[in-house]
């Protein structure tokens, strides 16, 4: 199931059930051709609110209306096939089928399991340094399908990190890098060039990362690479070091802009 990590549907549903609020789970069970979202996407519909989205537009509105009709009529389940063409005021050209079920405890348990499974498959992003850019990046990644961890040995800086899903750790960034899981993305943004170098050297030596980004300039990259070559680190690994991060053509140095560009870079790494 394709669920937005920022929308804990199982948590919302559990709260609704506990409060005696009826709810319907609307799932995009089939998607053919061009459609706004992929099959498996879901949303919750209650009499007075909606949590999540299956893509918006006419077919989402129709799904919401049919779900509320189902709740009012006491129905258990309904299917709603819809073409996404001129007859429904849309021009996607695809075809969707919505499955609508009255949600109960079993629905909640199934959602919870699917969310946990999706979270376990999400790639890790490790941010080293909780300064201005590190905090901005953590906030930018919070709603995205990553497991994000930010590390800094300064408790005061870690305390300033925002984001409901972000794992915060006060500790040694270099120690975390040495024990990092293979296939993770690493963004090195510490307050110390010496620490940046230590972290990057450790990750480059292991060479098991999906992405290694280092904040800085082309000059910083050249200086670091020269030192890493002198250490005998593998040339192929060195070629994978991304510095500057976030796309070279953009020269905006505001933390939020850098964070947005790096987030896009990370999505490209894992989705591409």
mmCIF file of C-alpha atoms in Angstrom:
data_model
loop_
_atom_site.group_PDB
_atom_site.id
_atom_site.type_symbol
_atom_site.label_atom_id
_atom_site.label_comp_id
_atom_site.label_asym_id
_atom_site.label_seq_id
_atom_site.Cartn_x
_atom_site.Cartn_y
_atom_site.Cartn_z
ATOM 1 C CA UNK A 1 0.000 0.000 0.000
ATOM 2 C CA UNK A 2 1.278 3.440 -0.920
ATOM 3 C CA UNK A 3 0.698 5.585 2.140
ATOM 4 C CA UNK A 4 1.982 9.065 2.835
ATOM 5 C CA UNK A 5 4.386 8.738 5.795
ATOM 6 C CA UNK A 6 3.226 12.083 7.156
ATOM 7 C CA UNK A 7 -0.334 10.771 7.447
ATOM 8 C CA UNK A 8 -0.610 7.999 10.046
ATOM 9 C CA UNK A 9 -3.947 6.602 8.897
ATOM 10 C CA UNK A 10 -3.925 3.781 11.447
ATOM 11 C CA UNK A 11 -3.351 6.249 14.280
ATOM 12 C CA UNK A 12 -6.162 8.492 13.037
ATOM 13 C CA UNK A 13 -8.484 5.529 12.612
ATOM 14 C CA UNK A 14 -7.724 4.190 16.081
ATOM 15 C CA UNK A 15 -8.630 7.586 17.539
ATOM 16 C CA UNK A 16 -11.850 7.751 15.522
ATOM 17 C CA UNK A 17 -12.920 4.259 16.566
ATOM 18 C CA UNK A 18 -12.160 5.001 20.214
ATOM 19 C CA UNK A 19 -14.327 8.127 20.001
ATOM 20 C CA UNK A 20 -17.166 6.266 18.297
ATOM 21 C CA UNK A 21 -16.696 8.201 15.049
ATOM 22 C CA UNK A 22 -17.608 6.161 11.944
ATOM 23 C CA UNK A 23 -14.949 6.004 9.249
ATOM 24 C CA UNK A 24 -14.494 4.518 5.800
ATOM 25 C CA UNK A 25 -11.218 3.525 4.178
ATOM 26 C CA UNK A 26 -11.109 4.519 0.514
ATOM 27 C CA UNK A 27 -8.403 2.685 -1.420
ATOM 28 C CA UNK A 28 -7.327 3.214 -5.001
ATOM 29 C CA UNK A 29 -7.474 -0.509 -5.702
ATOM 30 C CA UNK A 30 -6.882 -0.330 -9.454
ATOM 31 C CA UNK A 31 -5.128 2.304 -11.570
ATOM 32 C CA UNK A 32 -4.798 1.919 -15.335
ATOM 33 C CA UNK A 33 -3.200 4.397 -17.671
ATOM 34 C CA UNK A 34 -2.437 7.931 -16.502
ATOM 35 C CA UNK A 35 -3.701 8.480 -12.950
ATOM 36 C CA UNK A 36 -2.860 11.039 -10.228
ATOM 37 C CA UNK A 37 -1.758 8.376 -7.716
ATOM 38 C CA UNK A 38 -0.639 4.758 -7.816
ATOM 39 C CA UNK A 39 -2.733 1.729 -6.914
ATOM 40 C CA UNK A 40 -2.737 1.118 -3.163
ATOM 41 C CA UNK A 41 -3.021 4.772 -2.179
ATOM 42 C CA UNK A 42 -5.622 5.288 0.549
ATOM 43 C CA UNK A 43 -7.478 7.897 2.567
ATOM 44 C CA UNK A 44 -9.867 7.910 5.510
ATOM 45 C CA UNK A 45 -13.277 9.523 5.238
ATOM 46 C CA UNK A 46 -15.334 10.492 8.272
ATOM 47 C CA UNK A 47 -18.654 12.389 8.292
ATOM 48 C CA UNK A 48 -16.910 15.682 8.992
ATOM 49 C CA UNK A 49 -13.310 15.266 7.858
ATOM 50 C CA UNK A 50 -10.940 13.534 5.458
ATOM 51 C CA UNK A 51 -7.388 12.365 6.226
ATOM 52 C CA UNK A 52 -5.052 11.564 3.366
ATOM 53 C CA UNK A 53 -5.569 11.928 -0.370
ATOM 54 C CA UNK A 54 -5.922 9.621 -3.339
ATOM 55 C CA UNK A 55 -4.997 12.364 -5.780
ATOM 56 C CA UNK A 56 -7.632 15.067 -5.614
ATOM 57 C CA UNK A 57 -10.006 16.186 -8.313
ATOM 58 C CA UNK A 58 -13.326 14.750 -9.390
ATOM 59 C CA UNK A 59 -12.612 11.126 -8.584
ATOM 60 C CA UNK A 60 -11.506 11.933 -5.032
ATOM 61 C CA UNK A 61 -14.618 14.033 -4.466
ATOM 62 C CA UNK A 62 -16.739 11.161 -5.809
ATOM 63 C CA UNK A 63 -14.949 8.743 -3.487
ATOM 64 C CA UNK A 64 -15.572 10.982 -0.475
ATOM 65 C CA UNK A 65 -19.253 11.381 -1.349
ATOM 66 C CA UNK A 66 -19.699 7.622 -1.863
ATOM 67 C CA UNK A 67 -17.886 6.846 1.393
ATOM 68 C CA UNK A 68 -20.158 9.170 3.354
ATOM 69 C CA UNK A 69 -23.190 7.666 1.654
ATOM 70 C CA UNK A 70 -21.923 4.216 2.687
ATOM 71 C CA UNK A 71 -21.505 5.333 6.297
ATOM 72 C CA UNK A 72 -24.957 6.933 6.422
ATOM 73 C CA UNK A 73 -26.665 3.898 4.877
ATOM 74 C CA UNK A 74 -24.914 1.360 7.100
ATOM 75 C CA UNK A 75 -23.286 -0.411 4.152
ATOM 76 C CA UNK A 76 -20.150 -2.490 4.653
ATOM 77 C CA UNK A 77 -18.375 -2.170 1.314
ATOM 78 C CA UNK A 78 -18.700 -0.547 -2.103
ATOM 79 C CA UNK A 79 -16.766 -0.375 -5.373
ATOM 80 C CA UNK A 80 -16.607 2.739 -7.505
ATOM 81 C CA UNK A 81 -15.066 2.468 -11.019
ATOM 82 C CA UNK A 82 -14.325 5.792 -12.703
ATOM 83 C CA UNK A 83 -12.858 6.823 -16.065
ATOM 84 C CA UNK A 84 -10.634 9.889 -15.861
ATOM 85 C CA UNK A 85 -11.832 11.506 -19.050
ATOM 86 C CA UNK A 86 -14.175 14.215 -20.344
ATOM 87 C CA UNK A 87 -17.254 12.505 -18.905
ATOM 88 C CA UNK A 88 -15.956 13.182 -15.394
ATOM 89 C CA UNK A 89 -14.385 16.554 -16.144
ATOM 90 C CA UNK A 90 -10.820 15.211 -16.076
ATOM 91 C CA UNK A 91 -8.233 14.773 -18.794
ATOM 92 C CA UNK A 92 -5.785 12.263 -17.296
ATOM 93 C CA UNK A 93 -7.008 9.579 -19.664
ATOM 94 C CA UNK A 94 -6.694 6.693 -17.223
ATOM 95 C CA UNK A 95 -9.174 4.600 -15.298
ATOM 96 C CA UNK A 96 -9.411 3.975 -11.557
ATOM 97 C CA UNK A 97 -11.378 1.728 -9.268
ATOM 98 C CA UNK A 98 -11.999 2.757 -5.682
ATOM 99 C CA UNK A 99 -12.728 0.203 -2.976
ATOM 100 C CA UNK A 100 -14.579 1.651 -0.005
ATOM 101 C CA UNK A 101 -14.980 -0.257 3.258
ATOM 102 C CA UNK A 102 -16.473 0.650 6.601
ATOM 103 C CA UNK A 103 -13.432 0.683 8.866
ATOM 104 C CA UNK A 104 -13.208 -1.297 12.080
ATOM 105 C CA UNK A 105 -10.600 -2.857 14.338
ATOM 106 C CA UNK A 106 -9.441 -5.280 11.626
ATOM 107 C CA UNK A 107 -8.984 -2.401 9.183
ATOM 108 C CA UNK A 108 -6.961 -0.540 11.782
ATOM 109 C CA UNK A 109 -4.698 -3.542 12.432
ATOM 110 C CA UNK A 110 -4.172 -4.100 8.693
ATOM 111 C CA UNK A 111 -3.326 -0.426 8.148
ATOM 112 C CA UNK A 112 -0.899 -0.471 11.052
ATOM 113 C CA UNK A 113 0.889 -3.518 9.649
ATOM 114 C CA UNK A 114 1.110 -2.009 6.176
ATOM 115 C CA UNK A 115 2.453 1.266 7.533
ATOM 116 C CA UNK A 116 5.073 -0.571 9.575
ATOM 117 C CA UNK A 117 6.090 -2.614 6.540
ATOM 118 C CA UNK A 118 6.395 0.522 4.416
ATOM 119 C CA UNK A 119 8.435 2.295 7.093
ATOM 120 C CA UNK A 120 10.819 -0.653 7.353
ATOM 121 C CA UNK A 121 11.458 -0.490 3.587
ATOM 122 C CA UNK A 122 12.120 3.248 3.577
ATOM 123 C CA UNK A 123 15.772 4.192 2.975
ATOM 124 C CA UNK A 124 17.825 5.734 5.762
ATOM 125 C CA UNK A 125 19.081 9.297 5.529
ATOM 126 C CA UNK A 126 21.693 10.241 8.134
ATOM 127 C CA UNK A 127 22.343 13.922 8.710
ATOM 128 C CA UNK A 128 25.579 14.763 10.495
ATOM 129 C CA UNK A 129 25.283 18.170 12.138
ATOM 130 C CA UNK A 130 22.255 19.972 13.564
ATOM 131 C CA UNK A 131 23.207 23.488 12.540
ATOM 132 C CA UNK A 132 21.054 25.748 10.384
ATOM 133 C CA UNK A 133 21.226 23.591 7.240
ATOM 134 C CA UNK A 134 20.985 20.294 9.124
ATOM 135 C CA UNK A 135 17.842 21.417 10.919
ATOM 136 C CA UNK A 136 16.321 22.755 7.703
ATOM 137 C CA UNK A 137 17.072 19.480 5.930
ATOM 138 C CA UNK A 138 15.535 17.401 8.723
ATOM 139 C CA UNK A 139 12.354 19.479 8.491
ATOM 140 C CA UNK A 140 12.268 19.160 4.690
ATOM 141 C CA UNK A 141 12.660 15.369 4.868
ATOM 142 C CA UNK A 142 10.096 14.869 7.643
ATOM 143 C CA UNK A 143 7.060 14.299 5.356
ATOM 144 C CA UNK A 144 9.034 12.334 2.755
ATOM 145 C CA UNK A 145 9.360 8.520 2.525
ATOM 146 C CA UNK A 146 12.679 8.294 4.370
ATOM 147 C CA UNK A 147 13.829 7.207 7.811
ATOM 148 C CA UNK A 148 15.771 10.272 8.885
ATOM 149 C CA UNK A 149 18.288 10.454 11.710
ATOM 150 C CA UNK A 150 20.197 13.579 12.718
ATOM 151 C CA UNK A 151 23.320 13.392 14.901
ATOM 152 C CA UNK A 152 25.214 16.094 16.761
ATOM 153 C CA UNK A 153 27.260 16.132 19.959
ATOM 154 C CA UNK A 154 25.686 19.468 20.958
ATOM 155 C CA UNK A 155 22.461 18.871 22.942
ATOM 156 C CA UNK A 156 21.317 22.451 22.461
ATOM 157 C CA UNK A 157 21.403 22.166 18.668
ATOM 158 C CA UNK A 158 19.669 18.784 18.640
ATOM 159 C CA UNK A 159 16.920 20.258 20.830
ATOM 160 C CA UNK A 160 16.162 22.770 18.076
ATOM 161 C CA UNK A 161 15.498 20.124 15.417
ATOM 162 C CA UNK A 162 11.889 20.093 14.166
ATOM 163 C CA UNK A 163 9.982 17.258 12.530
ATOM 164 C CA UNK A 164 7.640 14.722 14.095
ATOM 165 C CA UNK A 165 9.271 11.689 12.484
ATOM 166 C CA UNK A 166 12.921 12.699 12.827
ATOM 167 C CA UNK A 167 15.179 10.570 15.039
ATOM 168 C CA UNK A 168 17.440 12.860 17.066
ATOM 169 C CA UNK A 169 20.691 11.659 18.581
ATOM 170 C CA UNK A 170 23.188 13.438 20.794
ATOM 171 C CA UNK A 171 26.478 11.649 20.274
ATOM 172 C CA UNK A 172 29.539 11.074 18.145
ATOM 173 C CA UNK A 173 28.837 11.583 14.454
ATOM 174 C CA UNK A 174 31.997 9.712 13.460
ATOM 175 C CA UNK A 175 30.967 6.686 15.543
ATOM 176 C CA UNK A 176 27.531 6.680 13.905
ATOM 177 C CA UNK A 177 29.140 6.839 10.461
ATOM 178 C CA UNK A 178 31.328 3.825 11.233
ATOM 179 C CA UNK A 179 28.280 1.774 12.219
ATOM 180 C CA UNK A 180 25.968 3.055 9.474
ATOM 181 C CA UNK A 181 23.764 0.551 7.619
ATOM 182 C CA UNK A 182 24.733 -0.189 4.012
ATOM 183 C CA UNK A 183 22.671 1.501 1.343
ATOM 184 C CA UNK A 184 21.973 4.624 3.408
ATOM 185 C CA UNK A 185 22.294 8.238 2.318
ATOM 186 C CA UNK A 186 24.621 10.484 4.296
ATOM 187 C CA UNK A 187 24.641 14.275 4.382
ATOM 188 C CA UNK A 188 27.661 15.743 6.187
ATOM 189 C CA UNK A 189 27.013 19.227 7.581
ATOM 190 C CA UNK A 190 28.949 19.507 10.838
ATOM 191 C CA UNK A 191 30.424 22.635 12.388
ATOM 192 C CA UNK A 192 33.979 21.304 11.904
ATOM 193 C CA UNK A 193 35.876 20.651 8.667
ATOM 194 C CA UNK A 194 38.070 18.180 10.532
ATOM 195 C CA UNK A 195 34.992 16.240 11.660
ATOM 196 C CA UNK A 196 33.520 16.430 8.156
ATOM 197 C CA UNK A 197 36.734 14.889 6.844
ATOM 198 C CA UNK A 198 36.720 12.119 9.453
ATOM 199 C CA UNK A 199 33.109 11.174 8.710
ATOM 200 C CA UNK A 200 33.591 11.222 4.936
ATOM 201 C CA UNK A 201 36.796 9.189 5.118
ATOM 202 C CA UNK A 202 35.055 6.506 7.161
ATOM 203 C CA UNK A 203 32.127 6.315 4.741
ATOM 204 C CA UNK A 204 34.326 6.378 1.655
ATOM 205 C CA UNK A 205 36.502 3.584 3.032
ATOM 206 C CA UNK A 206 33.460 1.378 3.622
ATOM 207 C CA UNK A 207 31.991 2.473 0.246
ATOM 208 C CA UNK A 208 28.577 1.008 1.028
ATOM 209 C CA UNK A 209 26.540 4.214 0.816
ATOM 210 C CA UNK A 210 23.818 5.092 -1.677
ATOM 211 C CA UNK A 211 24.669 8.790 -1.468
ATOM 212 C CA UNK A 212 27.339 10.833 0.283
ATOM 213 C CA UNK A 213 26.866 14.591 0.260
ATOM 214 C CA UNK A 214 29.219 17.115 1.826
ATOM 215 C CA UNK A 215 28.308 20.735 2.354
ATOM 216 C CA UNK A 216 30.844 23.130 0.935
ATOM 217 C CA UNK A 217 32.390 24.506 -2.214
ATOM 218 C CA UNK A 218 34.250 23.037 -5.159
ATOM 219 C CA UNK A 219 37.438 24.156 -3.418
ATOM 220 C CA UNK A 220 36.511 22.215 -0.282
ATOM 221 C CA UNK A 221 35.811 19.146 -2.402
ATOM 222 C CA UNK A 222 39.184 19.398 -4.126
ATOM 223 C CA UNK A 223 40.990 19.819 -0.798
ATOM 224 C CA UNK A 224 39.225 16.846 0.759
ATOM 225 C CA UNK A 225 39.752 14.627 -2.275
ATOM 226 C CA UNK A 226 43.459 15.400 -2.313
ATOM 227 C CA UNK A 227 43.716 14.285 1.314
ATOM 228 C CA UNK A 228 41.618 11.171 0.671
ATOM 229 C CA UNK A 229 43.783 10.159 -2.296
ATOM 230 C CA UNK A 230 46.864 10.521 -0.093
ATOM 231 C CA UNK A 231 45.155 8.122 2.343
ATOM 232 C CA UNK A 232 44.828 5.575 -0.465
ATOM 233 C CA UNK A 233 41.033 5.614 -0.620
ATOM 234 C CA UNK A 234 39.429 4.018 -3.668
ATOM 235 C CA UNK A 235 39.177 6.395 -6.642
ATOM 236 C CA UNK A 236 35.746 5.079 -7.661
ATOM 237 C CA UNK A 237 34.398 5.833 -4.198
ATOM 238 C CA UNK A 238 35.891 9.329 -4.296
ATOM 239 C CA UNK A 239 34.084 10.038 -7.567
ATOM 240 C CA UNK A 240 30.781 9.458 -5.756
ATOM 241 C CA UNK A 241 31.318 12.233 -3.223
ATOM 242 C CA UNK A 242 28.748 14.984 -3.891
ATOM 243 C CA UNK A 243 30.060 18.442 -3.036
ATOM 244 C CA UNK A 244 28.561 21.009 -3.319
ATOM 245 C CA UNK A 245 25.232 19.426 -2.422
ATOM 246 C CA UNK A 246 21.857 20.212 -3.904
ATOM 247 C CA UNK A 247 22.799 20.888 -7.513
ATOM 248 C CA UNK A 248 25.650 23.089 -8.646
ATOM 249 C CA UNK A 249 23.699 25.470 -10.934
ATOM 250 C CA UNK A 250 21.727 26.926 -8.007
ATOM 251 C CA UNK A 251 23.757 29.369 -5.934
ATOM 252 C CA UNK A 252 21.177 30.262 -3.282
ATOM 253 C CA UNK A 253 22.749 29.646 0.136
ATOM 254 C CA UNK A 254 19.673 30.045 2.338
ATOM 255 C CA UNK A 255 19.320 26.937 4.559
ATOM 256 C CA UNK A 256 15.734 26.228 3.521
ATOM 257 C CA UNK A 257 16.639 26.439 -0.165
ATOM 258 C CA UNK A 258 19.673 24.180 0.260
ATOM 259 C CA UNK A 259 17.448 21.740 2.178
ATOM 260 C CA UNK A 260 14.837 21.680 -0.602
ATOM 261 C CA UNK A 261 17.497 21.063 -3.243
ATOM 262 C CA UNK A 262 19.134 18.263 -1.238
ATOM 263 C CA UNK A 263 15.737 16.663 -0.574
ATOM 264 C CA UNK A 264 15.100 16.633 -4.329
ATOM 265 C CA UNK A 265 18.576 15.180 -4.897
ATOM 266 C CA UNK A 266 17.858 12.366 -2.417
ATOM 267 C CA UNK A 267 14.499 11.575 -4.002
ATOM 268 C CA UNK A 268 16.288 11.318 -7.344
ATOM 269 C CA UNK A 269 18.854 8.905 -5.864
ATOM 270 C CA UNK A 270 16.305 6.490 -4.428
ATOM 271 C CA UNK A 271 13.410 6.891 -6.856
ATOM 272 C CA UNK A 272 15.635 6.920 -9.925
#
